[in-house]
Amino acid sequence: QKEVEQNSGPLSVPEGAIASLNCTYSDRGSQSFFWYRQYSGKSPELIMSIYSNGDKEDGRFTAQLNKASQYVSLLIRDSQPSDSATYLCAVNPFGNEKLTFGTGTRLTIIP
Amino acid sequence: DAEITQSPRHKITETGRQVTLACHQTWNHNNMFWYRQDLGHGLRLIHYSYGVQDTNKGEVSDGYSVSRSNTEDLPLTLESAASSQTSVYFCASSDPGTGYEQYFGPGTRLTVT
């Protein structure tokens, strides 16, 4: 079992709709969770961090964390063509200063 | 503004040559990381450092080395470049005080012919 799993996609969402991206992780002691956006040919860009159970909202982005079920999700409301990118989920395992990355979900917003 | 830079941005080299990729950060972060990214594999950790004079191997460290002589720089050296090392290389940095959020450099695209 991979430590951090994401559906590779591609996930296609109409413009203006809600895009939902999911990630599961195996280390139950993980403490910190991150979502990165990576445009083609560019480097990963941190867009959300979440550390406790529940929802965290930042503009059109909402991160959701459920430690009991070991999943973290990212919702993008009012999706725009500029949201088309690969989204990487990253997890900070317990007692570790490194991050473990998923392989990413490719999101395409259809105008 | 604080930033993390990498050089060169593109490099073509021949098999067997030694290559060094530079990474420089002005965040004053203790932690620095080198990743490679290949289709189908995602980001894979090569080496990392938690401070000056500290270096550690990641999951794909064979054929690579790093040294940390100051806080700002973590150069990555390919001892004898191989075609399997053709990839995009990213440097990142983080600090415990900011929840281990990692910030990435722009990347170096390396081609070994």
CSV table of N, CA and C in Angstrom, one decimal, chain B residues 46-98:
chain,number,residue,atom,x,y,z
B,46,ILE,N,15.6,12.6,-2.9
B,46,ILE,CA,17.0,12.2,-3.2
B,46,ILE,C,17.9,12.3,-2.0
B,47,HIS,N,18.0,13.5,-1.5
B,47,HIS,CA,18.8,13.8,-0.2
B,47,HIS,C,18.1,15.0,0.5
B,48,TYR,N,18.4,15.1,1.8
B,48,TYR,CA,17.9,16.2,2.6
B,48,TYR,C,18.8,16.5,3.7
B,49,SER,N,18.6,17.7,4.2
B,49,SER,CA,19.5,18.3,5.3
B,49,SER,C,18.7,19.0,6.3
B,50,TYR,N,19.0,18.8,7.6
B,50,TYR,CA,18.3,19.5,8.6
B,50,TYR,C,19.1,20.6,9.2
B,51,GLY,N,20.2,20.9,8.6
B,51,GLY,CA,21.1,22.0,9.1
B,51,GLY,C,22.5,21.9,8.6
B,52,VAL,N,23.3,22.9,8.9
B,52,VAL,CA,24.7,22.9,8.4
B,52,VAL,C,25.4,21.7,8.9
B,53,GLN,N,26.1,21.1,8.0
B,53,GLN,CA,26.9,19.9,8.2
B,53,GLN,C,26.1,18.6,8.3
B,54,ASP,N,24.8,18.7,8.2
B,54,ASP,CA,23.9,17.6,8.3
B,54,ASP,C,23.4,17.2,6.9
B,55,THR,N,23.6,15.9,6.5
B,55,THR,CA,23.0,15.4,5.2
B,55,THR,C,22.5,14.0,5.4
B,56,ASN,N,21.4,13.7,4.7
B,56,ASN,CA,20.8,12.4,4.8
B,56,ASN,C,20.3,11.9,3.5
B,57,LYS,N,20.3,10.5,3.3
B,57,LYS,CA,19.9,9.9,2.1
B,57,LYS,C,18.4,9.8,2.0
B,58,GLY,N,17.8,10.0,0.9
B,58,GLY,CA,16.4,9.8,0.6
B,58,GLY,C,16.2,8.5,0.0
B,59,GLU,N,15.1,8.3,-0.7
B,59,GLU,CA,14.7,7.0,-1.2
B,59,GLU,C,15.5,6.7,-2.5
B,60,VAL,N,16.0,7.7,-3.2
B,60,VAL,CA,16.7,7.4,-4.5
B,60,VAL,C,18.0,8.1,-4.5
B,61,SER,N,18.9,7.8,-3.6
B,61,SER,CA,20.1,8.6,-3.4
B,61,SER,C,21.3,8.0,-4.2
B,62,ASP,N,21.2,6.8,-4.7
B,62,ASP,CA,22.4,6.3,-5.4
B,62,ASP,C,22.8,7.1,-6.6
B,63,GLY,N,24.1,7.5,-6.6
B,63,GLY,CA,24.6,8.3,-7.7
B,63,GLY,C,24.6,9.8,-7.5
B,64,TYR,N,24.0,10.2,-6.4
B,64,TYR,CA,23.9,11.6,-6.0
B,64,TYR,C,24.6,11.8,-4.7
B,65,SER,N,25.1,13.1,-4.5
B,65,SER,CA,25.6,13.5,-3.2
B,65,SER,C,25.3,15.0,-2.9
B,66,VAL,N,25.3,15.4,-1.7
B,66,VAL,CA,25.0,16.7,-1.3
B,66,VAL,C,26.0,17.1,-0.2
B,67,SER,N,26.2,18.4,0.0
B,67,SER,CA,26.9,18.9,1.1
B,67,SER,C,26.3,20.2,1.6
B,68,ARG,N,26.4,20.5,2.9
B,68,ARG,CA,25.7,21.7,3.5
B,68,ARG,C,26.7,22.4,4.3
B,69,SER,N,27.3,23.5,3.7
B,69,SER,CA,28.3,24.2,4.4
B,69,SER,C,27.8,25.5,5.0
B,70,ASN,N,26.6,25.9,4.6
B,70,ASN,CA,25.9,27.1,5.2
B,70,ASN,C,24.4,26.9,5.1
B,71,THR,N,23.7,27.8,5.7
B,71,THR,CA,22.2,27.6,5.8
B,71,THR,C,21.6,27.8,4.4
B,72,GLU,N,22.1,28.6,3.6
B,72,GLU,CA,21.4,29.0,2.4
B,72,GLU,C,21.5,28.0,1.2
B,73,ASP,N,22.6,27.2,1.2
B,73,ASP,CA,22.8,26.4,0.0
B,73,ASP,C,22.9,24.9,0.2
B,74,LEU,N,22.3,24.2,-0.7
B,74,LEU,CA,22.5,22.7,-0.7
B,74,LEU,C,22.7,22.3,-2.2
B,75,PRO,N,23.9,22.2,-2.7
B,75,PRO,CA,24.2,21.8,-4.0
B,75,PRO,C,24.0,20.3,-4.1
B,76,LEU,N,23.5,19.8,-5.3
B,76,LEU,CA,23.3,18.4,-5.6
B,76,LEU,C,24.3,18.0,-6.7
B,77,THR,N,25.1,17.0,-6.4
B,77,THR,CA,26.1,16.6,-7.3
B,77,THR,C,25.8,15.2,-7.9
B,78,LEU,N,25.8,15.0,-9.2
B,78,LEU,CA,25.7,13.7,-9.8
B,78,LEU,C,27.1,13.3,-10.1
B,79,GLU,N,27.6,12.3,-9.5
B,79,GLU,CA,29.0,11.9,-9.5
B,79,GLU,C,29.4,11.5,-10.9
B,80,SER,N,28.6,10.7,-11.6
B,80,SER,CA,28.9,10.2,-13.0
B,80,SER,C,27.6,10.1,-13.6
B,81,ALA,N,27.2,11.1,-14.4
B,81,ALA,CA,25.8,11.2,-14.9
B,81,ALA,C,25.4,9.9,-15.7
B,82,ALA,N,24.2,9.5,-15.6
B,82,ALA,CA,23.7,8.3,-16.3
B,82,ALA,C,22.4,8.8,-17.0
B,83,SER,N,22.0,8.1,-18.1
B,83,SER,CA,20.8,8.4,-18.8
B,83,SER,C,19.6,8.3,-17.9
B,84,SER,N,19.6,7.4,-16.9
B,84,SER,CA,18.5,7.2,-16.0
B,84,SER,C,18.3,8.4,-15.1
B,85,GLN,N,19.3,9.3,-15.0
B,85,GLN,CA,19.2,10.5,-14.2
B,85,GLN,C,18.6,11.7,-15.0
B,86,THR,N,18.2,11.5,-16.2
B,86,THR,CA,17.5,12.5,-17.0
B,86,THR,C,16.1,12.7,-16.2
B,87,SER,N,15.9,13.9,-15.8
B,87,SER,CA,14.7,14.2,-15.0
B,87,SER,C,14.6,15.7,-14.7
B,88,VAL,N,13.5,16.1,-14.0
B,88,VAL,CA,13.4,17.4,-13.5
B,88,VAL,C,13.7,17.4,-12.0
B,89,TYR,N,14.6,18.2,-11.6
B,89,TYR,CA,15.0,18.3,-10.2
B,89,TYR,C,14.5,19.5,-9.5
B,90,PHE,N,13.9,19.3,-8.3
B,90,PHE,CA,13.4,20.4,-7.5
B,90,PHE,C,14.1,20.4,-6.2
B,91,CYS,N,14.4,21.6,-5.8
B,91,CYS,CA,14.9,21.9,-4.4
B,91,CYS,C,13.8,22.5,-3.6
B,92,ALA,N,13.7,22.2,-2.3
B,92,ALA,CA,12.7,22.7,-1.5
B,92,ALA,C,13.3,23.0,-0.1
B,93,SER,N,12.6,23.9,0.7
B,93,SER,CA,13.1,24.2,2.0
B,93,SER,C,11.9,24.3,3.0
B,94,SER,N,12.1,24.1,4.2
B,94,SER,CA,11.1,24.2,5.2
B,94,SER,C,11.7,24.5,6.6
B,95,ASP,N,10.8,24.8,7.5
B,95,ASP,CA,11.3,25.1,8.9
B,95,ASP,C,10.2,24.6,9.9
B,96,PRO,N,10.7,24.0,11.0
B,96,PRO,CA,9.7,23.5,12.0
B,96,PRO,C,8.8,24.6,12.5
B,97,GLY,N,9.2,25.8,12.5
B,97,GLY,CA,8.4,26.9,13.0
B,97,GLY,C,7.2,27.2,12.1
B,98,THR,N,7.2,26.7,10.9
B,98,THR,CA,6.1,27.0,10.0
B,98,THR,C,5.4,25.7,9.6
